[in-house]
Amino acid sequence: MRFVVYGAGAIGGTIGAQLFRQGHDVTLIARGAHYEAIRDNGLRLDTPDESVTLEIPVASRPADVKLAPGDVVLLAMKTQDTLPALAELYAAAPPEIVVACAQNGVENERLALRLFPDVYGMCVVLPAAFLEPGVIEAYMAPVSGALDVGRYPRGDDETARSLAEAFAGATFESRARPDIMGYKYGKLLNNLGNAVEALLGPGDQGKEIVRRAREEGAACLRAAGVEPPDVQPLISQSRPVRGRRRSGGSTYQSLQRGTGTIEVDYLNGEIVLLGREHGIPTPVNELLRRLANRSAREGHGPGELTAEEFWTALEGTGR
């Protein structure tokens, strides 16, 4: 099978690079300066153990890839970018492709299934960073992370097993799971702390805020009849790359890079949505969503809020 990695940032770049190193047919889709850097100089993958530059084929849009039936397209952009990305993919691809969502949150698979019949969810635990065009930093080695996969909305099949086998042979822990969305809901609960890390910076100063956000999240999932398994994070196993430790997760990196957008509407915002549907109050997640969106929109960097300022703002909401 050929892998087309649509969104070659931290997650997509690491997955594409490791698959390519194991001899898989891989094409990356990247944008702007990142596309130009990979096209002209290759993709550099820095890990705790080594730095390699790989001449991976790259395109700037799906129309330039010549997609064929049986190709596996790994979506790896942030969820707020998924709809326009899928529109481009739909215009350029035959319906017989496989779409696998290597993304946080639980909305991407549903969006993809509107357009393509063969959709797979991936529960991704992969500490990596993309802060410079053409360069990806992956902070675990020799195992790069975990990529469990399963058919959406549920089920196990040969494609899921083949994907898991390919990932497992390319430095990832990977299992085919028929209940993959349960695992993605479990990962969603972990990701509710992303906004806290982005707003307050790494450390324990936001520990109680994270606890409250996850408590709200768990209550909403119970009300929705979702009982996710515990997804143990691997982030604690990360190691420095070129003497530098991972500064923060994907939401933190969005503020750090000044992208102007952030993924919280599909992380904390997913809990807010479930709370509204099931009558569960979610004031902590709602405030995190609003503050993180404002920080991205106004160009603030990570770590510019204090815990005291957050609690004061929460009291001001009257909740």
Coordinates of C-alpha atoms in Angstrom, one line a residue:
M1 CA 0.0 0.0 0.0
R2 CA 1.1 3.6 -0.6
F3 CA 0.8 6.0 2.3
V4 CA 0.0 9.6 1.6
V5 CA 0.5 11.7 4.7
Y6 CA -1.8 14.7 4.4
G7 CA -0.4 17.3 6.9
A8 CA 3.3 16.6 7.4
G9 CA 3.8 18.5 10.7
A10 CA 5.0 17.0 14.0
I11 CA 2.7 13.9 13.9
G12 CA 2.4 13.3 10.2
G13 CA 6.1 14.1 9.6
T14 CA 7.2 11.6 12.2
I15 CA 4.9 8.8 10.9
G16 CA 5.7 9.5 7.3
A17 CA 9.5 9.5 8.0
Q18 CA 9.5 6.3 10.0
L19 CA 7.3 4.5 7.4
F20 CA 9.6 5.7 4.6
R21 CA 12.7 4.5 6.5
Q22 CA 11.3 1.0 6.6
G23 CA 10.8 0.9 2.8
H24 CA 7.1 1.9 2.5
D25 CA 5.9 4.0 -0.4
V26 CA 5.3 7.4 1.2
T27 CA 4.3 10.8 -0.2
L28 CA 3.9 13.8 2.0
I29 CA 1.5 16.7 1.6
A30 CA 2.8 19.9 3.2
R31 CA 2.2 23.6 2.8
G32 CA 4.1 26.8 2.3
A33 CA 7.7 27.1 3.6
H34 CA 7.5 23.5 5.0
Y35 CA 6.7 22.1 1.6
E36 CA 9.5 24.1 0.0
A37 CA 12.0 23.0 2.5
I38 CA 11.2 19.4 2.1
R39 CA 11.1 19.7 -1.7
D40 CA 14.5 21.4 -1.8
N41 CA 16.4 19.8 1.0
G42 CA 14.4 16.7 2.2
L43 CA 12.7 16.2 5.6
R44 CA 15.1 16.2 8.6
L45 CA 14.0 13.9 11.5
D46 CA 15.7 14.6 14.8
T47 CA 15.3 12.0 17.5
P48 CA 17.1 11.4 20.8
D49 CA 19.4 9.0 19.1
E50 CA 20.1 10.4 15.7
S51 CA 19.4 13.0 13.0
V52 CA 18.6 11.9 9.5
T53 CA 17.5 13.7 6.3
L54 CA 15.1 11.9 4.1
E55 CA 14.4 12.5 0.4
I56 CA 10.6 11.8 0.7
P57 CA 8.4 12.8 -2.2
V58 CA 6.3 15.8 -1.3
A59 CA 3.4 17.7 -2.8
S60 CA 1.6 20.9 -1.9
R61 CA -2.0 19.6 -2.5
P62 CA -3.8 16.4 -3.1
A63 CA -4.4 17.1 -6.8
D64 CA -0.6 16.8 -7.4
V65 CA -0.4 13.3 -5.9
K66 CA -2.3 11.2 -8.5
L67 CA -4.2 9.3 -5.8
A68 CA -5.3 5.7 -6.8
P69 CA -7.7 3.1 -5.3
G70 CA -6.1 1.4 -2.3
D71 CA -3.9 4.4 -1.3
V72 CA -4.0 5.1 2.4
V73 CA -4.3 8.8 3.2
L74 CA -3.3 9.6 6.8
L75 CA -5.0 12.9 7.9
A76 CA -2.6 14.6 10.3
M77 CA -3.7 18.2 10.3
K78 CA -5.4 19.9 13.2
T79 CA -9.2 19.4 13.4
Q80 CA -10.0 23.0 12.6
D81 CA -8.3 22.4 9.2
T82 CA -10.0 19.1 8.4
L83 CA -13.0 20.3 6.5
P84 CA -11.2 22.3 3.8
A85 CA -8.5 19.5 3.6
L86 CA -11.2 16.9 3.0
A87 CA -12.8 19.1 0.3
E88 CA -9.5 19.1 -1.6
L89 CA -9.1 15.4 -1.1
Y90 CA -12.6 14.6 -2.3
A91 CA -12.0 16.6 -5.5
A92 CA -8.7 14.8 -6.2
A93 CA -9.2 11.2 -5.0
P94 CA -11.2 8.2 -6.1
P95 CA -13.8 7.0 -3.5
E96 CA -11.8 3.7 -3.0
I97 CA -9.0 5.2 -1.0
V98 CA -8.6 4.5 2.7
V99 CA -8.7 7.5 5.0
A100 CA -7.1 7.1 8.5
C101 CA -7.4 10.0 11.0
A102 CA -4.1 10.4 12.9
Q103 CA -5.6 13.3 14.8
N104 CA -6.8 14.3 18.3
G105 CA -10.5 14.6 19.1
V106 CA -13.4 12.5 17.9
E107 CA -14.9 14.6 15.1
N108 CA -12.5 14.0 12.2
E109 CA -13.7 10.4 11.4
R110 CA -17.3 11.6 11.2
L111 CA -16.4 14.4 8.8
A112 CA -14.4 11.9 6.6
L113 CA -17.2 9.3 6.6
R114 CA -19.5 11.8 4.9
L115 CA -17.2 11.7 1.8
F116 CA -15.4 8.4 1.9
P117 CA -16.7 4.9 2.8
D118 CA -13.5 3.4 4.2
V119 CA -12.5 5.5 7.3
Y120 CA -10.2 4.4 10.2
G121 CA -9.6 6.1 13.5
M122 CA -6.1 6.2 15.1
C123 CA -5.3 6.8 18.7
V124 CA -2.1 8.7 18.6
V125 CA 0.4 9.1 21.4
L126 CA 3.5 10.6 19.9
P127 CA 5.6 13.3 21.5
A128 CA 6.9 15.3 18.6
A129 CA 7.4 19.0 17.6
F130 CA 7.4 21.0 14.4
L131 CA 8.7 24.5 14.9
E132 CA 11.0 25.0 11.8
P133 CA 10.2 24.3 8.1
G134 CA 11.7 21.0 7.0
V135 CA 12.5 19.8 10.5
I136 CA 10.6 17.4 12.8
E137 CA 11.6 16.5 16.3
A138 CA 10.5 13.2 17.7
Y139 CA 11.2 12.8 21.4
M140 CA 11.0 9.0 21.9
A141 CA 13.4 6.3 20.6
P142 CA 13.8 3.6 19.7
V143 CA 10.0 3.4 20.0
S144 CA 8.6 6.6 18.5
G145 CA 5.1 6.3 20.1
A146 CA 1.8 4.5 19.9
L147 CA -0.6 4.3 16.9
D148 CA -3.6 2.1 17.6
V149 CA -6.0 1.8 14.7
G150 CA -9.5 0.5 14.0
R151 CA -12.3 0.9 11.5
Y152 CA -14.8 3.7 12.1
P153 CA -17.2 3.7 13.7
R154 CA -16.3 0.3 14.9
G155 CA -15.0 -3.1 13.8
D156 CA -11.8 -4.9 12.9
D157 CA -10.8 -5.9 9.3
E158 CA -7.8 -6.8 7.2
T159 CA -7.0 -3.1 6.5
A160 CA -6.9 -2.2 10.2
R161 CA -4.6 -5.2 10.8
S162 CA -2.4 -4.3 7.8
L163 CA -2.0 -0.7 9.0
A164 CA -1.2 -1.9 12.6
E165 CA 1.4 -4.2 11.1
A166 CA 3.0 -1.5 9.1
F167 CA 3.1 0.9 12.0
A168 CA 4.5 -1.8 14.3
G169 CA 7.3 -2.4 11.9
A170 CA 8.2 1.3 11.7
T171 CA 9.1 2.0 15.4
F172 CA 5.6 2.4 16.7
E173 CA 3.6 0.3 19.2
S174 CA 0.4 -0.5 17.3
R175 CA -2.7 -2.7 17.7
A176 CA -5.8 -3.1 15.6
R177 CA -8.7 -2.3 17.9
P178 CA -12.4 -2.8 17.0
D179 CA -13.4 -0.2 19.7
I180 CA -10.9 2.4 18.5
M181 CA -13.2 5.3 19.2
G182 CA -13.4 4.3 22.9
Y183 CA -9.6 4.8 23.0
K184 CA -9.9 8.1 21.2
Y185 CA -12.4 9.3 23.9
G186 CA -9.9 8.2 26.5
K187 CA -7.2 10.2 24.8
L188 CA -9.7 13.1 24.6
L189 CA -9.8 13.2 28.4
N190 CA -6.0 13.4 28.5
N191 CA -6.1 16.2 25.9
L192 CA -8.3 18.4 28.0
G193 CA -5.1 19.5 29.8
N194 CA -3.6 20.8 26.5
A195 CA -5.3 24.2 26.8
V196 CA -4.1 24.5 30.4
E197 CA -0.5 23.8 29.4
A198 CA -0.8 26.3 26.5
L199 CA -2.3 29.1 28.6
L200 CA -0.2 28.6 31.8
G201 CA 2.9 26.8 30.5
P202 CA 4.3 23.4 31.6
G203 CA 4.4 22.5 35.3
D204 CA 2.1 21.9 38.2
Q205 CA 0.5 25.4 38.4
G206 CA -2.5 24.2 36.4
K207 CA -2.8 20.8 38.0
E208 CA -6.2 21.6 39.7
I209 CA -7.6 23.2 36.6
V210 CA -6.7 20.0 34.6
R211 CA -8.3 17.9 37.3
R212 CA -11.5 19.9 37.1
A213 CA -11.6 19.9 33.3
R214 CA -11.2 16.1 33.2
E215 CA -13.8 15.6 36.0
E216 CA -16.3 17.6 33.8
G217 CA -15.2 15.5 30.8
A218 CA -15.7 12.2 32.5
A219 CA -19.2 13.3 33.7
C220 CA -20.2 14.2 30.2
L221 CA -19.0 10.9 28.7
R222 CA -20.9 9.0 31.4
A223 CA -24.0 10.9 30.5
A224 CA -23.4 10.1 26.8
G225 CA -23.0 6.4 27.6
V226 CA -19.3 6.4 26.7
E227 CA -17.0 4.4 28.9
P228 CA -13.4 4.9 27.5
P229 CA -10.5 2.7 28.6
D230 CA -7.7 4.4 30.5
V231 CA -5.2 5.6 27.9
Q232 CA -1.8 5.7 29.6
P233 CA 0.3 8.5 28.2
L234 CA 3.8 7.8 27.0
I235 CA 5.0 11.4 27.2
S236 CA 6.9 10.7 30.4
Q237 CA 9.2 8.5 28.4
S238 CA 10.3 11.3 26.1
R239 CA 14.0 12.3 26.0
P240 CA 15.9 15.4 24.9
V241 CA 16.6 16.0 21.2
R242 CA 19.8 17.9 20.5
G243 CA 20.0 18.7 24.2
R244 CA 16.5 20.3 24.1
R245 CA 13.5 18.9 25.9
R246 CA 10.0 19.0 24.4
S247 CA 8.6 22.4 25.3
G248 CA 4.9 21.5 25.2
G249 CA 2.2 19.6 23.3
S250 CA 0.4 20.3 20.1
T251 CA -1.8 23.1 21.5
Y252 CA 1.2 24.8 23.2
Q253 CA 3.1 24.6 19.9
S254 CA 0.2 26.3 18.0
L255 CA 0.6 29.3 20.3
Q256 CA 4.4 29.1 20.1
R257 CA 4.3 29.2 16.3
G258 CA 1.7 31.9 16.2
T259 CA -0.6 30.0 13.8
G260 CA -3.6 32.1 14.7
T261 CA -5.8 29.1 15.3
I262 CA -5.9 26.4 17.9
E263 CA -7.6 23.0 18.3
V264 CA -9.5 23.5 21.6
D265 CA -13.0 23.7 20.0
Y266 CA -12.6 20.0 19.3
L267 CA -11.0 19.1 22.6
N268 CA -12.4 21.1 25.5
G269 CA -15.2 22.2 23.1
E270 CA -16.2 18.6 22.5
I271 CA -16.9 18.3 26.3
V272 CA -18.8 21.6 26.2
L273 CA -20.9 20.2 23.3
L274 CA -21.7 17.0 25.2
G275 CA -22.5 18.9 28.3
R276 CA -25.0 21.1 26.5
E277 CA -26.5 18.0 24.9
H278 CA -26.9 16.1 28.2
G279 CA -27.4 19.0 30.7
I280 CA -24.0 18.7 32.4
P281 CA -22.3 22.0 33.4
T282 CA -18.9 22.4 31.9
P283 CA -17.7 25.9 33.1
V284 CA -14.0 25.0 33.3
N285 CA -13.8 23.5 29.8
E286 CA -15.9 26.4 28.4
L287 CA -13.5 29.0 29.9
L288 CA -10.4 27.1 28.7
R289 CA -11.9 27.0 25.2
R290 CA -12.7 30.7 25.2
L291 CA -9.3 31.8 26.7
A292 CA -7.2 29.6 24.4
N293 CA -9.1 30.7 21.3
R294 CA -8.6 34.4 22.3
S295 CA -4.9 33.8 22.9
A296 CA -4.5 32.3 19.4
R297 CA -6.6 34.9 17.7
E298 CA -4.7 37.8 19.4
G299 CA -1.2 36.3 18.9
H300 CA -0.3 35.6 22.5
G301 CA 2.4 33.2 23.3
P302 CA 2.1 30.2 25.6
G303 CA 2.3 30.6 29.4
E304 CA 1.0 34.1 29.6
L305 CA -1.9 33.3 32.1
T306 CA -1.6 32.5 35.8
A307 CA -3.7 30.0 37.7
E308 CA -5.0 32.9 39.9
E309 CA -6.1 34.8 36.8
F310 CA -8.0 31.7 35.5
W311 CA -9.8 31.1 38.8
T312 CA -10.7 34.8 39.0
A313 CA -12.1 34.7 35.5
L314 CA -14.1 31.5 36.3
E315 CA -15.6 33.2 39.4
G316 CA -16.6 36.1 37.1
T317 CA -18.7 33.7 35.0
G318 CA -20.8 33.1 38.0
R319 CA -20.4 29.3 37.7

